[in-house]
Coordinates of C-alpha atoms in Angstrom, one line a residue:
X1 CA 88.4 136.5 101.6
X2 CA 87.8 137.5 105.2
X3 CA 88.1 141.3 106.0
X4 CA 88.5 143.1 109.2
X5 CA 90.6 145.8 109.8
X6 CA 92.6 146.5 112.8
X7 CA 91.8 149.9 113.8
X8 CA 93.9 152.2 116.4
X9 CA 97.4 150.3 117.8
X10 CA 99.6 148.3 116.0
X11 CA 100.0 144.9 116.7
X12 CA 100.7 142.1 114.7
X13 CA 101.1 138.3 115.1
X14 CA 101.8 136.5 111.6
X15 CA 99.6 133.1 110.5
X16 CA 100.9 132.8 107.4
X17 CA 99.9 131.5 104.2
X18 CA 97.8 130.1 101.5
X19 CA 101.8 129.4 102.1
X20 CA 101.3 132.7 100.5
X21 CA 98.5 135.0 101.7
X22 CA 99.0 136.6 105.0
X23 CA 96.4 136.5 107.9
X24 CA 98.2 138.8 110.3
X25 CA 96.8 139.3 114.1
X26 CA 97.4 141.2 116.8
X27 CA 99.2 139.9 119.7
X28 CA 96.8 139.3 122.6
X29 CA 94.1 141.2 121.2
X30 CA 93.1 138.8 118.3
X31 CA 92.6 141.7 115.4
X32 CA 92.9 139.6 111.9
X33 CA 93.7 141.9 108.7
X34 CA 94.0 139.4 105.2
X35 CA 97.0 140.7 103.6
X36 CA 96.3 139.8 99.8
X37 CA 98.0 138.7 96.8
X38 CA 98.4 141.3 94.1
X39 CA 95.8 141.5 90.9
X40 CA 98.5 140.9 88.0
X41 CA 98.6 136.6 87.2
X42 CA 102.1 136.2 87.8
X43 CA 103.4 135.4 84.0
X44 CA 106.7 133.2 83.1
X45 CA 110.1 134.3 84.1
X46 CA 112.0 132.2 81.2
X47 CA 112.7 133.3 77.6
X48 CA 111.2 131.9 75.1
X49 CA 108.3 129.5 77.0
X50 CA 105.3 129.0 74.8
X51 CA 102.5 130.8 75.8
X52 CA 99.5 129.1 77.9
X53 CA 96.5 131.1 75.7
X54 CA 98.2 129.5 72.5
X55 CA 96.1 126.0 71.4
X56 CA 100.0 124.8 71.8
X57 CA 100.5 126.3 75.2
X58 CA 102.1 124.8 78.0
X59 CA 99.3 122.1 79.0
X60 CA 95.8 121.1 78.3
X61 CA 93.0 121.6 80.9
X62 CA 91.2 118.7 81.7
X63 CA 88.6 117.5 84.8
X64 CA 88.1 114.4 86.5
X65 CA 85.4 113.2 88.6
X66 CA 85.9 113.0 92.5
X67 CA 84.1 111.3 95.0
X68 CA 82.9 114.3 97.7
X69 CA 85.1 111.7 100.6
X70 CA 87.3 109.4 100.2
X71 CA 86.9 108.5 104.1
X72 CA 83.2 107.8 104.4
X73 CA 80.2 105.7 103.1
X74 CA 77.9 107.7 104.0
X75 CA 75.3 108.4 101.4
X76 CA 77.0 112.4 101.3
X77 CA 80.2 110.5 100.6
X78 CA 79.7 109.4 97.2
X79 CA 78.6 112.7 96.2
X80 CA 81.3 113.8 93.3
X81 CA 82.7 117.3 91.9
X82 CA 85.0 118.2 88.4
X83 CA 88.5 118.2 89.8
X84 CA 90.8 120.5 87.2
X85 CA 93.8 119.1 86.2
X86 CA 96.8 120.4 83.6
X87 CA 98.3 117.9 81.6
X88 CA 101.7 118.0 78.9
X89 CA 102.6 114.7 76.8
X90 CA 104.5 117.1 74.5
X91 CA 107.9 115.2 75.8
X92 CA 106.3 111.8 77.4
X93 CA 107.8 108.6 76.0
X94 CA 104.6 106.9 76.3
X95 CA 103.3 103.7 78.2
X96 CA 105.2 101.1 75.7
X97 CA 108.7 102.2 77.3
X98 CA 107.3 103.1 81.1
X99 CA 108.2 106.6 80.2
X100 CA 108.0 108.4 83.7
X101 CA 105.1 110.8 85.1
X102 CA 105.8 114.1 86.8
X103 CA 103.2 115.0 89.4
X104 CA 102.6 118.3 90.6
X105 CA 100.4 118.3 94.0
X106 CA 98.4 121.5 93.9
X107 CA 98.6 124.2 96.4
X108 CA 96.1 126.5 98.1
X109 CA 94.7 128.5 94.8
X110 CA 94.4 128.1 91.0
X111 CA 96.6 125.4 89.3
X112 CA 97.5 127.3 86.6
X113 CA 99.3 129.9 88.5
X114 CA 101.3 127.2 90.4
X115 CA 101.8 125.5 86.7
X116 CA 103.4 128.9 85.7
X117 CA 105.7 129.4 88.2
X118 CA 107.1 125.5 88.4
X119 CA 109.1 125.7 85.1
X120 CA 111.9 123.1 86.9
X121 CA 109.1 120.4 86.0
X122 CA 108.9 121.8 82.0
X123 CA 112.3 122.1 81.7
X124 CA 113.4 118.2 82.6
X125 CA 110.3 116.7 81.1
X126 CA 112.0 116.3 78.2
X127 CA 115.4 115.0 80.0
X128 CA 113.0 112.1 81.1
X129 CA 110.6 112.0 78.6
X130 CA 108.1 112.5 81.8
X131 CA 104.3 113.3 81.3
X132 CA 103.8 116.1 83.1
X133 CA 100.1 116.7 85.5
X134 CA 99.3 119.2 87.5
X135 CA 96.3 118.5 90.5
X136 CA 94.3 121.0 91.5
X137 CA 93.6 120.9 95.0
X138 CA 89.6 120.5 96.0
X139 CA 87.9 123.7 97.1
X140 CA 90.2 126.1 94.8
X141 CA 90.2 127.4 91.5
X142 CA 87.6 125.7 89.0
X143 CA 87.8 122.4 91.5
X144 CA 84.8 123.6 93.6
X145 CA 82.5 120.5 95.1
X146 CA 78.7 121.3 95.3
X147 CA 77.9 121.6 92.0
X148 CA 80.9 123.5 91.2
X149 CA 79.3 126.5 93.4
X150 CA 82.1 128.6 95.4
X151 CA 79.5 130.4 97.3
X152 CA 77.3 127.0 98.3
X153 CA 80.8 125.3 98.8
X154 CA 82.3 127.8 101.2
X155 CA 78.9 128.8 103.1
X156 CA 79.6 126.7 106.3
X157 CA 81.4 124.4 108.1
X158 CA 79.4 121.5 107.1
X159 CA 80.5 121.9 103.3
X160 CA 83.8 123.1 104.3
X161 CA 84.4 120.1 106.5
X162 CA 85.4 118.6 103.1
X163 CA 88.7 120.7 103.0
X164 CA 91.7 119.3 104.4
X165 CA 94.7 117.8 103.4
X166 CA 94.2 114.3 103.6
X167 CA 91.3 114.7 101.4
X168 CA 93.6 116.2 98.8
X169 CA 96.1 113.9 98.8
X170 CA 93.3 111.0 98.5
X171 CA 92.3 113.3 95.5
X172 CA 95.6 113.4 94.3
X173 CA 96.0 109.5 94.6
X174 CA 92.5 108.4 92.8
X175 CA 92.7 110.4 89.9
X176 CA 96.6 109.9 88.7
X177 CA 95.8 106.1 89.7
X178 CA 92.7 106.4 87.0
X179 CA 94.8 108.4 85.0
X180 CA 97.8 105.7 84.6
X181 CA 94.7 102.9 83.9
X182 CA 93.5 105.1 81.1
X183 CA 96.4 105.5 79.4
X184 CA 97.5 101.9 80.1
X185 CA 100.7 103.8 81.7
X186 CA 100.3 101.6 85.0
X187 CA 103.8 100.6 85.3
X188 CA 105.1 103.9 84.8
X189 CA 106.3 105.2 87.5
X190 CA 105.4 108.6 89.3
X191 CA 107.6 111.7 90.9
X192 CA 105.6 114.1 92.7
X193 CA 106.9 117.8 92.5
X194 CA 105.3 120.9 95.2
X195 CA 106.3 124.2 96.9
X196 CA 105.2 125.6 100.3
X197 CA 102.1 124.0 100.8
X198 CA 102.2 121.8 97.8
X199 CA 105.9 120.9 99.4
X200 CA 104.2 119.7 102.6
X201 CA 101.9 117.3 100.2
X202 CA 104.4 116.2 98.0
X203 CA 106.4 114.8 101.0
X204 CA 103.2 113.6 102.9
X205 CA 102.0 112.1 99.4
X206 CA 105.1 109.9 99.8
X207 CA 105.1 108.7 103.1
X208 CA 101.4 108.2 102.6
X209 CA 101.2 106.7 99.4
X210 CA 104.5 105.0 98.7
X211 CA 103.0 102.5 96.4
X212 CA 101.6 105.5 93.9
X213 CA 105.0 107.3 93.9
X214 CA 108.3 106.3 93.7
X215 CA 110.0 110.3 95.4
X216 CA 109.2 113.0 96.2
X217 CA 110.8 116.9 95.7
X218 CA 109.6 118.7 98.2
X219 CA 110.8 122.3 98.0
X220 CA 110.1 125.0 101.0
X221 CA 108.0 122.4 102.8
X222 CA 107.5 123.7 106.4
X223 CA 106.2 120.6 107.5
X224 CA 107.8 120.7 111.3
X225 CA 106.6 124.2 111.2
X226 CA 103.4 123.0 113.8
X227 CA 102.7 123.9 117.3
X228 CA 105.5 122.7 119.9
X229 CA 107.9 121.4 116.7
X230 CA 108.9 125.0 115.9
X231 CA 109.0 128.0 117.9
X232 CA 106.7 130.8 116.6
X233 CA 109.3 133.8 117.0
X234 CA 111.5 131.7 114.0
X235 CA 109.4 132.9 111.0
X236 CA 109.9 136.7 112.0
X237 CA 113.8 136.1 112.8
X238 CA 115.2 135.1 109.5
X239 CA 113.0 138.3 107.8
X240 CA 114.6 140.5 110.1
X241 CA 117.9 138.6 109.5
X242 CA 117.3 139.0 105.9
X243 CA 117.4 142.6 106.0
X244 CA 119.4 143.1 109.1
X245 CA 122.1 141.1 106.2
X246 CA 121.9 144.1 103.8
X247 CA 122.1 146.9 105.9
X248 CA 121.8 147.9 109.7
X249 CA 120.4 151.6 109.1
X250 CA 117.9 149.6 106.7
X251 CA 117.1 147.3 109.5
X252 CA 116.8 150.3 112.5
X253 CA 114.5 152.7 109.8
X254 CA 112.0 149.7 109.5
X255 CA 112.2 148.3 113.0
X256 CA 111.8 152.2 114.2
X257 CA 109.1 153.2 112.0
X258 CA 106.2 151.8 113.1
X259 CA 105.9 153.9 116.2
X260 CA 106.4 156.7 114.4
X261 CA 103.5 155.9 112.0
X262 CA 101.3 155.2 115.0
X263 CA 102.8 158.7 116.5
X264 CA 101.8 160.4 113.3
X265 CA 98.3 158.5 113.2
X266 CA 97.0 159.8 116.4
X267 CA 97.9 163.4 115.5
X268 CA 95.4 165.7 113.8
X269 CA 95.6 165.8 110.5
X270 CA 97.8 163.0 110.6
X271 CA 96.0 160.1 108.7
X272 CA 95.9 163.0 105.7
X273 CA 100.0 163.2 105.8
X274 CA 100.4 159.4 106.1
X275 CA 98.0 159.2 102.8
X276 CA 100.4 161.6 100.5
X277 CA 103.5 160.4 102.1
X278 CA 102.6 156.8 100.9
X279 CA 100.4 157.4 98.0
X280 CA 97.5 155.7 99.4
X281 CA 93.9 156.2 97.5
X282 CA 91.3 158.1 99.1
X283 CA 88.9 155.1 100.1
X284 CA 90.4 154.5 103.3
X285 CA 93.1 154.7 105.9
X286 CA 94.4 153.7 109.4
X287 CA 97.6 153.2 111.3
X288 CA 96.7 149.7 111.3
X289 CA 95.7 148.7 107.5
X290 CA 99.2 150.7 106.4
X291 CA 101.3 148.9 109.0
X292 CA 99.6 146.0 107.4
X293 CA 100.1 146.8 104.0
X294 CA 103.7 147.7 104.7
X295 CA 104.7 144.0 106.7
X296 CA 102.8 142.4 103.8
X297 CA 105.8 144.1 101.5
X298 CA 109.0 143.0 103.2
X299 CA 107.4 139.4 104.2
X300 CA 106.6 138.8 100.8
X301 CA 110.1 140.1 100.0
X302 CA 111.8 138.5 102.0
X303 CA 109.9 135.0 101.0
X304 CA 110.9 135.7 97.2
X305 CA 114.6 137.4 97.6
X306 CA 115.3 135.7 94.2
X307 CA 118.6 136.4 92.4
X308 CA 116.3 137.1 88.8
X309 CA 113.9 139.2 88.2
X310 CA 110.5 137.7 88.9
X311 CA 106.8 138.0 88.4
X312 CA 105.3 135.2 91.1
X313 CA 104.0 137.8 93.4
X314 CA 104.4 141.1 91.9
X315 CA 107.0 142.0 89.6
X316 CA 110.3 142.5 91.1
X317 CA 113.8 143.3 90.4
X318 CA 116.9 140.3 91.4
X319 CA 117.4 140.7 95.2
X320 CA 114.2 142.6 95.9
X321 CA 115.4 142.8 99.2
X322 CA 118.9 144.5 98.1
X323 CA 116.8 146.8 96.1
X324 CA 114.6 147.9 99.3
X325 CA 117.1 148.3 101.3
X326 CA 119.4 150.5 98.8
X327 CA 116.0 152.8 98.7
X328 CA 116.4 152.9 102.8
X329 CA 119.6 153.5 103.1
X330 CA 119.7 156.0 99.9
X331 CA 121.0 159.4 101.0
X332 CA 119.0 161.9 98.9
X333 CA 115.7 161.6 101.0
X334 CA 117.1 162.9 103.9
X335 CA 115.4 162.4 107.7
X336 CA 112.3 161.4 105.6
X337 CA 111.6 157.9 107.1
X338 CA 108.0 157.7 105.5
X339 CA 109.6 158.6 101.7
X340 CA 112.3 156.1 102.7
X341 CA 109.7 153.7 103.3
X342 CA 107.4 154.0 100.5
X343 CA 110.5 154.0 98.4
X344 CA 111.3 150.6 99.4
X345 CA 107.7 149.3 99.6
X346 CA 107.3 150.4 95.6
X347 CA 110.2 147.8 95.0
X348 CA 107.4 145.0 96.0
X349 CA 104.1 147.0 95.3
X350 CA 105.2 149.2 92.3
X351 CA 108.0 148.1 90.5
X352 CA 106.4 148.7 87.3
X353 CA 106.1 152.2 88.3
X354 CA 102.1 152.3 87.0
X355 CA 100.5 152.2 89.9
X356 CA 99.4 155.9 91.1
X357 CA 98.1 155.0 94.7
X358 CA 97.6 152.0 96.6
X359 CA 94.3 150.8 98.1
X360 CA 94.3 149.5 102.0
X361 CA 91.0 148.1 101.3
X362 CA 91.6 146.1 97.8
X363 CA 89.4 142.8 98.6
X364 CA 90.5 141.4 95.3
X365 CA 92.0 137.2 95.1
X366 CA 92.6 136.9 92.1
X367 CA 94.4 133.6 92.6
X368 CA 91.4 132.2 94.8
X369 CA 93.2 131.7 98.0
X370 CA 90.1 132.0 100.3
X371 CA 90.0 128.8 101.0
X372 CA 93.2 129.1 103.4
X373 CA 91.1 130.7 106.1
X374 CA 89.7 127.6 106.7
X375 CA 92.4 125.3 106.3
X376 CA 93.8 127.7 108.9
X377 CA 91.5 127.1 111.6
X378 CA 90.9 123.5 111.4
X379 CA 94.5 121.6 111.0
X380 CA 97.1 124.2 109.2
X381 CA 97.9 126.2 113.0
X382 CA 101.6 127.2 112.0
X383 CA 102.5 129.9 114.7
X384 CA 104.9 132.0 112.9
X385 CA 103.9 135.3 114.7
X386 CA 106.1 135.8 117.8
X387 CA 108.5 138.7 117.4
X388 CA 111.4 139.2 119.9
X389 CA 112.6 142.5 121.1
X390 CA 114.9 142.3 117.8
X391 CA 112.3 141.8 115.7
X392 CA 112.7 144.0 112.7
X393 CA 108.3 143.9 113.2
X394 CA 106.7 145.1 116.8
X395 CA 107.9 142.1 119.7
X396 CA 104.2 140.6 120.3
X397 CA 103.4 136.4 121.3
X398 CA 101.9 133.9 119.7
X399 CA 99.0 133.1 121.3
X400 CA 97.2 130.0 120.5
X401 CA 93.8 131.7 122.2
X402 CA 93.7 134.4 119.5
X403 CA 93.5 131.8 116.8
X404 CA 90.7 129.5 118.2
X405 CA 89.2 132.6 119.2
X406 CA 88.9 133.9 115.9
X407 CA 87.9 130.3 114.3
X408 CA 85.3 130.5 117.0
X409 CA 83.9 133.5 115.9
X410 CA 84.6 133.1 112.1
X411 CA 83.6 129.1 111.5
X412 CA 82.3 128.2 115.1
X413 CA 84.7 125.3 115.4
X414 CA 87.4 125.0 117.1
X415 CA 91.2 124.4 115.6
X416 CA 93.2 121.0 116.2
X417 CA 97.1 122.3 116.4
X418 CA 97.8 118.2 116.7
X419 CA 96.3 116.9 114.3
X420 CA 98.9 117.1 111.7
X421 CA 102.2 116.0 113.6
X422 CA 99.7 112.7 114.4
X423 CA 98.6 112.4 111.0
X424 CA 101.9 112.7 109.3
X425 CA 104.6 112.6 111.8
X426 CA 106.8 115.2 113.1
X427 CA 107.8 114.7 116.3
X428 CA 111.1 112.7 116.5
X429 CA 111.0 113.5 112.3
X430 CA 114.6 111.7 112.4
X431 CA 114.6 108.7 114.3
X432 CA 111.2 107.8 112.5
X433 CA 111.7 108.2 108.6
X434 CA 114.9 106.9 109.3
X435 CA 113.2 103.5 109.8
X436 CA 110.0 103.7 106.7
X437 CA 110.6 106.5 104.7
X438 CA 112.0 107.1 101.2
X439 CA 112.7 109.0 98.3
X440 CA 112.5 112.4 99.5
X441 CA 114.2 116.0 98.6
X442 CA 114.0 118.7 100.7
X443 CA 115.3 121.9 99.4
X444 CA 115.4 125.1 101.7
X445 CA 116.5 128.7 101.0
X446 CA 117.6 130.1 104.3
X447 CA 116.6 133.6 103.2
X448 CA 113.0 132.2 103.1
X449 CA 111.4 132.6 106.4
X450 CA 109.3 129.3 105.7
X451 CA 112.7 127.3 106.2
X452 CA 112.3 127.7 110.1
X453 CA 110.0 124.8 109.6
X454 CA 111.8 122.7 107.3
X455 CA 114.1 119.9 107.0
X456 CA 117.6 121.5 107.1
X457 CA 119.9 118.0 107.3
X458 CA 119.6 114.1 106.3
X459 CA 117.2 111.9 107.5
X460 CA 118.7 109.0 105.4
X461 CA 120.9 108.0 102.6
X462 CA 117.2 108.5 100.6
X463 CA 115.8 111.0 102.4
X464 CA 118.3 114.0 101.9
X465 CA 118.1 118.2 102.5
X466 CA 119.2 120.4 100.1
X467 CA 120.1 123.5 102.0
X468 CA 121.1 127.1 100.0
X469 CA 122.3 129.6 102.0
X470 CA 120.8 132.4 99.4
X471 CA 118.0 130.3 98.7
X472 CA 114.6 131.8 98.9
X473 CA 111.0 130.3 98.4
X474 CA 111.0 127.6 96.5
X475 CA 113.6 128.7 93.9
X476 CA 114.9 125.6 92.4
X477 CA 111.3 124.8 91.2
X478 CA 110.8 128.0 88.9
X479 CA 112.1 128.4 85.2
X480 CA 115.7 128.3 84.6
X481 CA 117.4 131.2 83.3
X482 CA 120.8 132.4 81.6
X483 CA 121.2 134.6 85.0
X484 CA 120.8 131.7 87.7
X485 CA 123.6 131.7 90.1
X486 CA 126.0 129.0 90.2
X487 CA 124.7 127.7 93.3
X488 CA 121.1 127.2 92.0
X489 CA 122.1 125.9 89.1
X490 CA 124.4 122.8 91.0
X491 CA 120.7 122.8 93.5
X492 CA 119.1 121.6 90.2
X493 CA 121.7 119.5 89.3
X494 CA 121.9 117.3 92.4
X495 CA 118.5 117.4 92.0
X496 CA 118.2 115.8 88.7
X497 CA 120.6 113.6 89.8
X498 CA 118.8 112.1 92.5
X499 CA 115.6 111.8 90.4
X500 CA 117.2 110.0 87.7
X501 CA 118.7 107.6 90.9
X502 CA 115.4 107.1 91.9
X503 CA 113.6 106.5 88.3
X504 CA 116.8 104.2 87.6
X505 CA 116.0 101.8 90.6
X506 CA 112.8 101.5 89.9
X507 CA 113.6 100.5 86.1
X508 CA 115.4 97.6 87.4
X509 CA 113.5 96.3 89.9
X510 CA 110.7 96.3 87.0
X511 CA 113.2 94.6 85.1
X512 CA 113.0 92.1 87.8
X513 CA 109.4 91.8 87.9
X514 CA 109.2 90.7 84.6
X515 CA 111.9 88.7 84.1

């Protein structure tokens, strides 16, 4: 992944995500520091799940082969690449009885991590008797065009030009379309299932291919989170909401402590005392990589407040955010903002209590989300780094500039903010799906900052919102467990419910078909 540091003042502006990885910036100056996922593979959260290095494991890996794009006839465009896909028919009814077919749409890194953490899909297959695939998304993971090649794939715009969305979701249509023919399953019908990212394609999937699948979940889908749909000082709001929640002294040490660390910074001797008071290894340091390192921790936190104990990220206790906050506000460190502050930052980066210092300059992506950086300067511009004077994070603007700047720089091309309200709607999001669209759940945690570009209320009688007040990132999509709260567990239901709606009129108008 891209690396720069940020060196001297703070400043930070966040454009978020492989819906998970962090490129953060500084406010009219245009720094860019990649905050990255952790090293451990996030492992499953339910008891008593079979194991994916058994032979029996959760799914099989298979590839398919894709045509370079779908869009073109060009004689580049027929050039093809091994797509990865997951498959389970442990539970599938089969093609003699139209058994159903559960479609994950792949996010921005490996499949198989997405696979791990999307136990809602495993634990209704058998419910439905579904067939359960998960896509890889093109230029991640083991589903790398030009000859499989990573570093011949990502070397320049030209071969990158082959990343977007709409390519992915053609992807996504060709090969479960071949798929259904080879199994001689094509009347059975499909559900597609995503998160964050993979949300925003599950929904698009829908409206764009409505003949492929019959609904769509799509859970923490910021798809109205786009330039002049959403404002950018939204995403930084409901984080320092989220913490402001638990505790006001939790809220005032963070929101005060980033002067201090610049304070302490520009003292002699003072990178040395940030080092020890935070642990951090003796590689490298500066105000600016630990102010990083730290926003990375209660922005991830605050994405994945979950009411288990989870693993997705980085292990974590229930209501990580709780936990950090209890560390704040706990009495026995005194005055000692920094200790305060690394006590609540081990609740995200050292739970397990193994780690014995913390590197600012840790390159690793181990989930292969460099691919983002791209999608992030051509069509993904989601401006979620404003922060107003009650920002629990610096106040700073989003400023378009500093992003095409950067691209400039970075790719030599220049982002289209537009493209994706024009390509799949946005604008007027009400008064237009009310009239074609279909089949569509959108669940939202409001304790997950994403949900500032979500759909929070009904478009239509078939187009519905699930809205959870406690709700973080996509938590009705990951294994259920004895310890779910009530509320997740009726999210689930109604759910359920509307899927087996949806899989119920499509029986009988096969019924009809036929007869």
């Amino acid at each position: 992944m891209l690396s720069i540091r940020i060196m001297g003042t703070w400043s930070i502006s966040l454009w978020f995500l492989p819906l998970f990885s962090l490129l953060a910036s500084g406010n009219s100056s245009a720094h860019f520091i990649p905050i990255r996922f952790p090293t451990r593979i996030a492992q499953f959260q339910a008891e008593n799940k079979v194991s994916v290095s058994t032979p029996n494991g959760l799914y099989k890996e298979k590839f398919f082969t894709q045509i370079l794009d779908h869009f073109n006839f060009n004689p580049k465009s027929y050039q093809t690449f091994q797509q990865r896909y997951l498959i389970n028919d442990t539970f599938w009814g089969g093609p003699e009885k139209n058994a159903p077919i559960f479609l994950y749409s792949g996010n921005e890194g490996e499949i198989e991590w997405f696979a791990q953490n999307t136990g809602f899909m495993f634990d209704n297959a058998p419910r439905f008797k579904a067939l359960l695939v998960f896509i890889e998304h093109r230029f991640y993971g083991k589903s790398m065009p030009f000859g499989g090649n990573k570093d011949v794939a990502y070397s320049n715009s030209s071969t990158l030009g082959y990343l977007s969305s709409t390519q992915a979701l053609a992807d996504y249509a060709t090969l479960i379309t071949d798929l259904k023919k080879n199994l001689s399953a094509t009347d059975s019908p499909v559900v597609v299932f995503g998160g964050s990212y993979g949300g925003m394609l599950a929904a698009w999937f829908r409206l764009k291919y409505p003949h492929v699948t019959i609904g769509a979940l799509a859970s923490s889908a910021p798809i109205l989170g786009f330039v002049n749909l959403t404002s950018p000082y939204s995403f930084t709001r409901i984080i320092t909401q989220d913490f402001r929640n638990e505790s006001e002294n939790c809220y005032k040490v963070i929101k005060g402590s980033w002067q201090q660390i610049e304070d302490t910074a520009s003292q002699k001797g003072g990178l040395e005392k940030l080092r020890k008071s935070f642990k951090i290894c003796k590689n490298y340091i500066s105000a600016g990589a630990l102010e990083s390192w730290l926003s990375t921790a209660w922005t991830y936190t605050a994405m994945t407040d979950y009411p288990t104990p989870s693993n997705f990220l980085n292990p974590m206790p229930a209501y990580p955010v709780k936990q950090m906050c209890k560390a704040i506000d706990d009495p026995t460190t005194g005055n000692d903002t920094f200790a305060k502050l690394h006590s609540a930052a081990s609740v995200y980066r050292n739970y397990t209590g193994t780690a014995t210092c913390f590197d600012l300059d840790d390159n690793s992506d181990p989930h292969g989300l460099g691919g983002w950086t791209w999608q992030a300067c051509t069509e993904m511009i989601l401006p979620t780094g404003g922060s107003d004077e009650e920002s629990i994070f610096p106040a700073s603007e989003w400023d378009y500039n500093d992003r095409a700047t950067f691209c400039k720089s970075y790719f030599d091309i220049e982002p289209r903010p537009d493209w994706i309200p024009i390509e799949f709607g946005g604008h007027n999001i009400k008064r237009v799906l009310r009239r074609f669209g279909s089949n569509i759940i959108f669940f939202n945690g409001l304790r997950d900052p994403w949900s500032s570009g979500g759909v929070l209320s009904d478009i239509s009688k078939s187009i519905v919102a699930i809205v959870a007040e406690e709700g973080a990132h996509h938590v009705d999509l990951r294994f259920a467990t004895s310890e779910d709260p009530t509320w997740l567990q009726e999210v689930r239901k109604r759910e359920i419910k509307i899927i087996a709606q949806w899989l119920s009129e499509y029986y009988q108008d096969l019924a009809l078909t036929y007869s």
